[in-house]
Amino acid sequence: MSAAEATDTHGHGHGEAEAARQKFSSITRDIAWVAEMPKPPKIWYGLLGVSLLLLGMLVVAVTHLVTTGIGVWGNNNAQGWAWDITNFVFWIGIGHAGTLISAVLYLFRQNWRTSIARSSEAMTIFAVMCAGIFPIIHTGRPWLAWWMIPHPNDMQMWPQFRSPLMWDVFAISTYATTSLLFWYMGMVPDLATFRDRSKSKIKQVIYGIFALGWRGSARQWHRYERAYLILAALSTPLVVSVHSVVSFDFATSQLPGWHTTIFPPYFVAGAIFSGFAMVMTLLVPARYLFNLKHIITDDHIEAMCKITLATGTMVGCAYAIEFFIAWYSGNEFEQFTFINRMLGPYWWAYFIMVSCNLLFPQLFWMRKFRTNPWLIVGVCILVNIGMWFERFVIIVTSLSRAFVPSGWHYFSPTKWDIMTLVGSFGLFFTLFLLFFRYLPVIAMSEVKMVAPEAHAGKDDH
Amino acid sequence: MSTSTHDADNHEHGDAGAPAGDKPEGGGELYGVLAEFDSPGALVKGARKVKDAGYADFDCYSPFPVHGIDDAMGIKRTILPVVVFGAGITGTGLGLLMQWWMNSYDWPWNVGGKPTWSIPANIPIAYETTILLSVLTTFFGMWIFNKLPQVWHPFFRLDRFTKASDDGFLLGIEAKDKRFDLDRTTELLKKAGATAVEPCYHDPDPAKKQMPKWIYAFIAATTVMAMIPLALILKARASKSTQPHWHVIADMDFQPKFKSDNAFAAFPDGRANRGEIAGTVSTCSPGSPRPCDHDRHVKSDTAMYQGIEGGEWITGLPRSVEPTAQRLARGKERYDIFCAPCHGFDGKGAGIVPARVQKLGGAWAARDLTDVGAGVVTMPNGQLFNTISNGFATMMGYSSQIPVDDRWSIVLYVRALQRSQNATLDDVPADQRGALR
Amino acid sequence: MSAGHKTIHPDEKVKAGNFGSQLAKIALPLGLAAIAAAFLLGPSHTGYRHFQLGYLTAWMFVWSIACGSLFFVMIHHLARARWSTVLRRVAENIALTFPLLGVVGFLGIVLPMLAGNHDLYYWDYAHTQSHEWQHVDHHLAGKLGWLSSGFFAGRFVLYMAIYSFLAYWFAKTSKAQDESGDPKLSEKMRIAAGPGILVFALTTVFVGFDLMMSLAPKWYSTIYSVNLFGGAMIATYAFLAIFTRAVQRTGRIVHSVTVEHYHDLGKLLFGFIFFWAYTAFSQFMLIWYADIPEEVVFYNYRMFGGGDGLSGWANWSIALLLCQWAIPYVLLLSRWTKRILPILMAISVWALVWHWVDLYWNIMPNAAWGVDLETGRNTGPLTGLLEANQPQYVWHSVLIWLGMVGVFLGFVGTRMKGNLLPVKDPMLGPSLAFENY
């Protein structure tokens, strides 16, 4: 760029500059509108009401569990954990797409991520919160969870760091911290926008404090962008490690169906798969509801459909390879486990898993299915169901038919199991709805940065 | 365009368009000027001009990072990545050190005989601590390098400045720059392509020239309050109390149950203990190869199980107990484990427990087993066995810890101890007495 | 994230000219000579097993690069990548070596087996034994149908046919676009890349299982081929960087491929070094932690087997951990090492060498199998029996490897014809203007 000859900038594309500024202010206005509109749409209240009801159910279920005991769940001698750990893995998986969108796609310079990154990150945090509930309550004495934090104590003991469950504690808490900071840091410039747009003093002060006094100065942006890149580069190996560690919970054991080396990448792919499905389940309706269709465009939704298809197919390939290796191993226990998975007492769960995870996403090969919002949401909900059942199949079928037939036992959930799962959706949706109303739901600064107008007024290369 | 150095909406400082250099009415000291450009590209060009003119204390403000501005302004690459790399290495080191120290050094955790320190199993946590420390460093490093949080700044006084978070591309030059001169700087900015240039003054109230005091007060108050629980915990850990623990959650500490030998009025004998129900049959059949010493119900051989025969303490040994050298060795081994802590290895009552008691100022000593005057030497074997089984005075019974057969071995060893501690020359075989002299 | 657009520099030499034929003329005879020398000079007392294993290692090495290049091409289309457009033609040409590689692989690996040499694969040897003998290893007996020379040969041909077809189709379509400039062809390749990668993935999984994992036919790991693929991608990015640089040294495509593209190759090299380490660690961790005898034998031999020095597999394992992962990983963390080409080239050569070591480490320990003729049971790492001081003939394997690389470069040379850039690809402009920010 040569600055020397540009003495008269006024002659240079002034109309273009004006159009660009209008584009930027319209981005600000349209996105801020979601939080600024005096009253959200009626359906928002309706959804919030339903979510709060479900959240209440969660509170009741957990209170009953804690005051009564783990016996209220359907766990039995064969299945010391079943439903609860399935929920845990499911929710952690949901969280992964958020980090993938915000960090991995950022590193791969996929600009379409900007419109969905913020809400996906929020989804990550809320999903991790939902996930965190289950390991804590499944101990039966949740108030002792702090024993897992290494600290000097009266018992003169330290946690056992060679246990995969301790790895989980570190992985999940690191993940929660990182996601929260990443989310917040991305939000600082947008909170500054909200601060500057707020009319009421209270909002100005609250948004102002959380915006930290951000001025959008070039020197600040320089460090901010470096920090954002580093956080993205750190989140990527982190997100891979988190679900790998979750898979270690199972795969370090010797139980057929749990012990297989593909588990870490297979869990990660499955997590991204389910997470993308959840992002679409949330955002496809939300973009209609809050009139964001020109920012979260059809192209973005299509790109997400493709990633769902790709990860779904990867997961499907992993199913096939697991079966092949079970046969190839020549190990009777392995072979039995996989035949039992397909034809045993939980055949129905296996059937749900394969059809929802492998078959339905194949519809996304067709453009028609990637553009019809109803079909997208339908397939995505099925994928979420399928991914929940994948964890159920892995955990419960393997436990219910372990090495010794005398230890075989069929697991059926009780109503408390089911209420806890359904209730956790209440927590998730409540938080998400509140987020959508009060915080910048789309990264305005990023959308502006990747808009073609961001290059307005520049010399051509 | 060049005439509109201030916008119509600049009402708060309506006199901002006054001839450059004049202070506005009631205005404070000059902070600098703020110029507006109409596009990102114009801002880059303007910034380059300002830099080329030799200014250093200036900055650009935009709603998103403008591509190419770093180069135009001459911003040096931040050292943040290097700092984060250092933090990452530190995180790995601390993670490994923590695990080694806690699981292998301070409290070696034995799990199925596996090594307490095996690096593969310690990698996942070291990996997470690496990332955690790096992330925290990145986040707070960005704050520190950017001097955040800083909710106060003179430019916030200008309405125009709010455009920096919406659609405006601004450039501010501070008055403290040595080349700054309001007229010439304004002129330079206009020439560099600014569509509007506006001076910015500090608030006339000198108290408002810095971050509001209440923010500092708030931060200080929050910090202090956050310390209170920690301080309470520290105090509780460092001080002594005669009060029992607080049981915030009772867990199973208080259960509706009776312990042994509690009183309970509802039973006719007033005791909570219930004895054996009449007609209880042992699961241990007579003639089984292993002695049924775990079975408290069958005591047909009273000499063996109670040390009593015909209502009297036995003075010999039960029929099935042979006084062999092997048994004596077994008795010594058991004695050294169970009895020596109080009675001492030589039986004189000077074990480590009484030593500790005396060190703490107490006067208690265990009984001297070898002193003829203390009564144990003359005690019948059966009574000695009974004392071991059921205890005496402050001594507790060991029947739950030492099997019957071993208790008799201990009796045998105690007898040997007594004899050796009270030995006379006559006890030494005649042909070896010469060696003692 | 430059939205820029550029056209090919007017002075650019985009034609391959005689580059390819020159390369083939030099590399092919040298490579063949080296392989022949290794065949004649190799250790004779183990039959041809060491030669065959060395040959397999070398072949898997060049397979890695061709396979990774094919993946590079397809993922480029699938992800609608822009930056890599300038490198795509080179990758297409490398992938085009597949039919020739297939022939070389068939001659060295499959043909001896069909001709009655059973030294390479233990399962192949097992087929020559009696039915009863086979059932001593019932784990093995069940899969001898899958692992039989005829079926194996058929699968090998199928894999090579799939790779060749994909390579040909993408290269042909891409070159057709050089003529017509039809943007629909880009769309066509993008659509084909989806199913193409699926077929490619399944093929690659079974290449790993069949050619390498079945060397220890009772051992199994579901992640094995994923790890192999990670290694292959390391080799591919390293090779692409070096080869493109070599092409540029002849004065071709010097303006089109810039440091920005090398920077991205360096990033991907870095990424796949991480991926390789991740999959390798996952495999190791799960097998090591569960400690199931039939699985852990793989690592047991590689951690404790062999002897001292070069014969000791523990030394190889530690070296691999440090040199294939830790050293290049730390070096590539910095932006500068990826942008200073001599450093990037040095790291790339290093990564290629250690990819070969990785393959050697996977393949060569299987040389230790033998058969106890009295019991009919096999010995060696397959059954967890560690043979100390199993000699290794590293120089011999290195010679075969260098020869194979020569042959491969010769093949690549024969494919380097016509344009070295997809001159009419609509994404070429953005790729030429590509900048890392």
Coordinates of N, CA, C and O in Angstrom, one line a residue, chain A residues 319-391:
Chain A
Y319 N -18.0 -47.0 13.7 CA -18.8 -48.2 14.1 C -18.4 -49.4 13.3 O -18.2 -50.5 13.8
A320 N -18.2 -49.2 12.0 CA -17.9 -50.3 11.1 C -16.5 -50.9 11.5 O -16.3 -52.1 11.5
I321 N -15.5 -50.0 11.7 CA -14.2 -50.5 12.0 C -14.2 -51.2 13.3 O -13.5 -52.3 13.5
E322 N -15.0 -50.7 14.3 CA -15.1 -51.5 15.6 C -15.6 -52.9 15.4 O -15.0 -53.8 16.0
F323 N -16.6 -53.0 14.5 CA -17.1 -54.4 14.3 C -16.0 -55.2 13.6 O -15.8 -56.4 13.9
F324 N -15.4 -54.6 12.6 CA -14.4 -55.4 11.9 C -13.3 -55.9 12.8 O -12.9 -57.1 12.8
I325 N -12.8 -55.0 13.7 CA -11.7 -55.4 14.6 C -12.2 -56.3 15.6 O -11.5 -57.2 16.0
A326 N -13.4 -56.2 16.0 CA -14.0 -57.2 17.0 C -13.9 -58.6 16.4 O -13.5 -59.6 17.1
W327 N -14.2 -58.7 15.1 CA -14.1 -60.0 14.5 C -12.7 -60.4 14.3 O -12.2 -61.5 14.6
Y328 N -11.9 -59.4 13.8 CA -10.5 -59.7 13.5 C -9.7 -60.1 14.7 O -8.7 -60.8 14.6
S329 N -10.1 -59.5 15.9 CA -9.3 -59.8 17.1 C -9.3 -61.3 17.4 O -8.3 -61.8 18.0
G330 N -10.3 -62.0 17.0 CA -10.3 -63.4 17.4 C -10.7 -63.6 18.8 O -10.7 -64.7 19.4
N331 N -11.0 -62.5 19.5 CA -11.3 -62.6 20.9 C -12.8 -62.8 21.1 O -13.6 -62.0 20.7
E332 N -13.2 -63.9 21.8 CA -14.6 -64.3 21.9 C -15.4 -63.2 22.6 O -16.6 -63.0 22.2
F333 N -14.8 -62.6 23.6 CA -15.6 -61.7 24.4 C -15.9 -60.4 23.5 O -17.0 -59.9 23.6
E334 N -14.9 -60.0 22.8 CA -15.1 -58.9 21.9 C -16.2 -59.2 20.9 O -17.1 -58.4 20.6
Q335 N -16.1 -60.4 20.3 CA -17.0 -60.7 19.3 C -18.5 -60.8 19.8 O -19.4 -60.3 19.3
F336 N -18.6 -61.4 21.0 CA -19.9 -61.5 21.6 C -20.5 -60.1 21.9 O -21.6 -59.9 21.6
T337 N -19.6 -59.2 22.4 CA -20.1 -57.9 22.8 C -20.7 -57.2 21.6 O -21.8 -56.6 21.8
F338 N -20.1 -57.3 20.5 CA -20.6 -56.5 19.4 C -21.8 -57.2 18.8 O -22.7 -56.5 18.3
I339 N -21.8 -58.5 18.8 CA -23.1 -59.2 18.3 C -24.2 -58.8 19.2 O -25.3 -58.5 18.8
N340 N -23.9 -58.9 20.5 CA -24.9 -58.6 21.5 C -25.4 -57.1 21.4 O -26.6 -56.9 21.6
R341 N -24.5 -56.3 21.0 CA -24.9 -54.9 20.9 C -26.0 -54.7 19.8 O -26.9 -54.0 20.0
M342 N -25.8 -55.5 18.7 CA -26.7 -55.3 17.6 C -28.0 -56.2 17.8 O -29.1 -55.8 17.5
L343 N -27.8 -57.4 18.4 CA -28.9 -58.3 18.4 C -29.4 -58.6 19.9 O -30.4 -59.4 20.0
G344 N -28.7 -58.1 20.9 CA -29.0 -58.5 22.2 C -30.2 -57.7 22.8 O -31.0 -57.1 22.0
P345 N -30.4 -57.7 24.1 CA -31.6 -57.1 24.6 C -31.7 -55.6 24.3 O -32.8 -55.0 24.4
Y346 N -30.6 -54.9 24.0 CA -30.7 -53.5 23.7 C -30.6 -53.3 22.2 O -30.1 -52.2 21.8
W347 N -31.1 -54.2 21.4 CA -31.1 -54.0 20.0 C -31.8 -52.8 19.6 O -31.4 -52.1 18.6
W348 N -32.8 -52.4 20.3 CA -33.6 -51.2 19.9 C -32.8 -50.0 20.1 O -32.8 -49.1 19.2
A349 N -31.9 -49.9 21.1 CA -31.1 -48.7 21.3 C -30.1 -48.6 20.2 O -29.8 -47.6 19.6
Y350 N -29.5 -49.8 19.8 CA -28.5 -49.8 18.7 C -29.2 -49.4 17.4 O -28.6 -48.6 16.7
F351 N -30.4 -49.8 17.2 CA -31.1 -49.5 16.0 C -31.3 -48.0 15.9 O -31.1 -47.3 14.9
I352 N -31.7 -47.4 17.1 CA -31.9 -45.9 17.1 C -30.6 -45.2 16.8 O -30.5 -44.3 16.0
M353 N -29.6 -45.7 17.4 CA -28.3 -45.1 17.3 C -27.8 -45.1 15.8 O -27.4 -44.0 15.2
V354 N -27.9 -46.2 15.2 CA -27.4 -46.3 13.8 C -28.3 -45.5 12.9 O -27.8 -44.8 12.0
S355 N -29.6 -45.6 13.0 CA -30.4 -44.9 12.1 C -30.3 -43.4 12.3 O -30.2 -42.7 11.3
C356 N -30.2 -42.9 13.5 CA -30.2 -41.5 13.7 C -28.8 -40.9 13.4 O -28.7 -39.8 12.9
N357 N -27.7 -41.6 13.7 CA -26.4 -41.1 13.5 C -25.9 -41.3 12.1 O -25.1 -40.5 11.6
L358 N -26.2 -42.4 11.5 CA -25.6 -42.8 10.3 C -26.5 -42.5 9.1 O -26.1 -41.9 8.1
L359 N -27.7 -43.0 9.2 CA -28.6 -42.9 8.1 C -29.2 -41.5 7.8 O -29.1 -41.0 6.8
F360 N -29.8 -40.9 8.8 CA -30.5 -39.7 8.6 C -29.6 -38.5 8.1 O -30.0 -37.8 7.2
P361 N -28.4 -38.4 8.7 CA -27.6 -37.3 8.2 C -27.2 -37.5 6.8 O -26.8 -36.5 6.1
Q362 N -27.3 -38.7 6.2 CA -27.0 -38.9 4.8 C -27.9 -38.0 3.9 O -27.6 -37.8 2.8
L363 N -29.0 -37.6 4.5 CA -29.9 -36.8 3.7 C -29.3 -35.5 3.3 O -29.6 -34.9 2.3
F364 N -28.3 -35.1 4.1 CA -27.6 -33.8 3.8 C -26.7 -33.9 2.6 O -26.1 -32.9 2.2
W365 N -26.6 -35.0 2.0 CA -25.9 -35.1 0.7 C -26.7 -34.2 -0.3 O -26.1 -33.7 -1.3
M366 N -28.0 -34.2 -0.1 CA -28.9 -33.5 -1.0 C -29.1 -32.0 -0.6 O -29.4 -31.8 0.6
R367 N -28.9 -31.2 -1.6 CA -29.0 -29.7 -1.3 C -30.3 -29.3 -0.7 O -30.4 -28.5 0.2
K368 N -31.4 -30.1 -1.2 CA -32.7 -29.7 -0.7 C -32.8 -29.8 0.8 O -33.5 -29.0 1.4
F369 N -32.2 -30.8 1.3 CA -32.2 -31.0 2.8 C -31.3 -30.1 3.6 O -31.5 -30.0 4.8
R370 N -30.4 -29.5 2.9 CA -29.5 -28.5 3.6 C -30.1 -27.1 3.6 O -29.6 -26.2 4.2
T371 N -31.2 -27.0 2.9 CA -31.8 -25.6 2.8 C -33.2 -25.5 3.4 O -33.6 -24.4 3.6
N372 N -33.8 -26.6 3.7 CA -35.1 -26.5 4.2 C -35.0 -26.5 5.8 O -34.6 -27.5 6.4
P373 N -35.4 -25.4 6.4 CA -35.2 -25.3 7.8 C -35.9 -26.4 8.6 O -35.3 -26.9 9.6
W374 N -37.1 -26.8 8.2 CA -37.8 -27.8 9.0 C -37.1 -29.1 9.0 O -36.9 -29.8 10.0
L375 N -36.7 -29.5 7.8 CA -36.0 -30.8 7.6 C -34.6 -30.7 8.4 O -34.2 -31.7 9.0
I376 N -34.0 -29.6 8.4 CA -32.7 -29.5 9.1 C -32.9 -29.7 10.6 O -32.2 -30.5 11.2
V377 N -33.9 -29.0 11.1 CA -34.1 -29.1 12.5 C -34.5 -30.5 12.9 O -34.1 -31.1 13.9
G378 N -35.4 -31.1 12.0 CA -35.8 -32.5 12.2 C -34.6 -33.4 12.3 O -34.4 -34.2 13.2
V379 N -33.8 -33.4 11.3 CA -32.6 -34.3 11.2 C -31.7 -34.0 12.4 O -31.2 -34.9 13.1
C380 N -31.5 -32.7 12.8 CA -30.6 -32.4 13.9 C -31.1 -33.0 15.2 O -30.4 -33.4 16.1
I381 N -32.4 -32.9 15.4 CA -33.0 -33.4 16.6 C -32.8 -34.9 16.7 O -32.4 -35.5 17.7
L382 N -33.0 -35.6 15.5 CA -32.7 -37.0 15.4 C -31.3 -37.3 15.8 O -31.0 -38.3 16.4
V383 N -30.4 -36.5 15.2 CA -29.0 -36.7 15.5 C -28.7 -36.6 17.0 O -27.9 -37.4 17.6
N384 N -29.3 -35.6 17.6 CA -29.1 -35.5 19.1 C -29.6 -36.7 19.8 O -28.9 -37.2 20.7
I385 N -30.7 -37.2 19.4 CA -31.3 -38.4 20.0 C -30.3 -39.6 19.8 O -29.9 -40.3 20.7
G386 N -29.9 -39.7 18.5 CA -29.0 -40.8 18.2 C -27.7 -40.7 19.0 O -27.2 -41.7 19.4
M387 N -27.1 -39.5 19.1 CA -25.9 -39.4 19.9 C -26.0 -39.7 21.3 O -25.2 -40.2 22.0
W388 N -27.2 -39.4 21.9 CA -27.4 -39.7 23.3 C -27.5 -41.3 23.4 O -26.9 -41.9 24.2
F389 N -28.1 -41.9 22.4 CA -28.2 -43.4 22.4 C -26.9 -44.0 22.1 O -26.6 -45.1 22.6
E390 N -26.0 -43.3 21.4 CA -24.7 -43.9 21.2 C -24.0 -44.1 22.5 O -23.5 -45.2 22.8
R391 N -24.0 -43.1 23.4 CA -23.4 -43.2 24.7 C -24.1 -44.3 25.5 O -23.5 -45.1 26.2

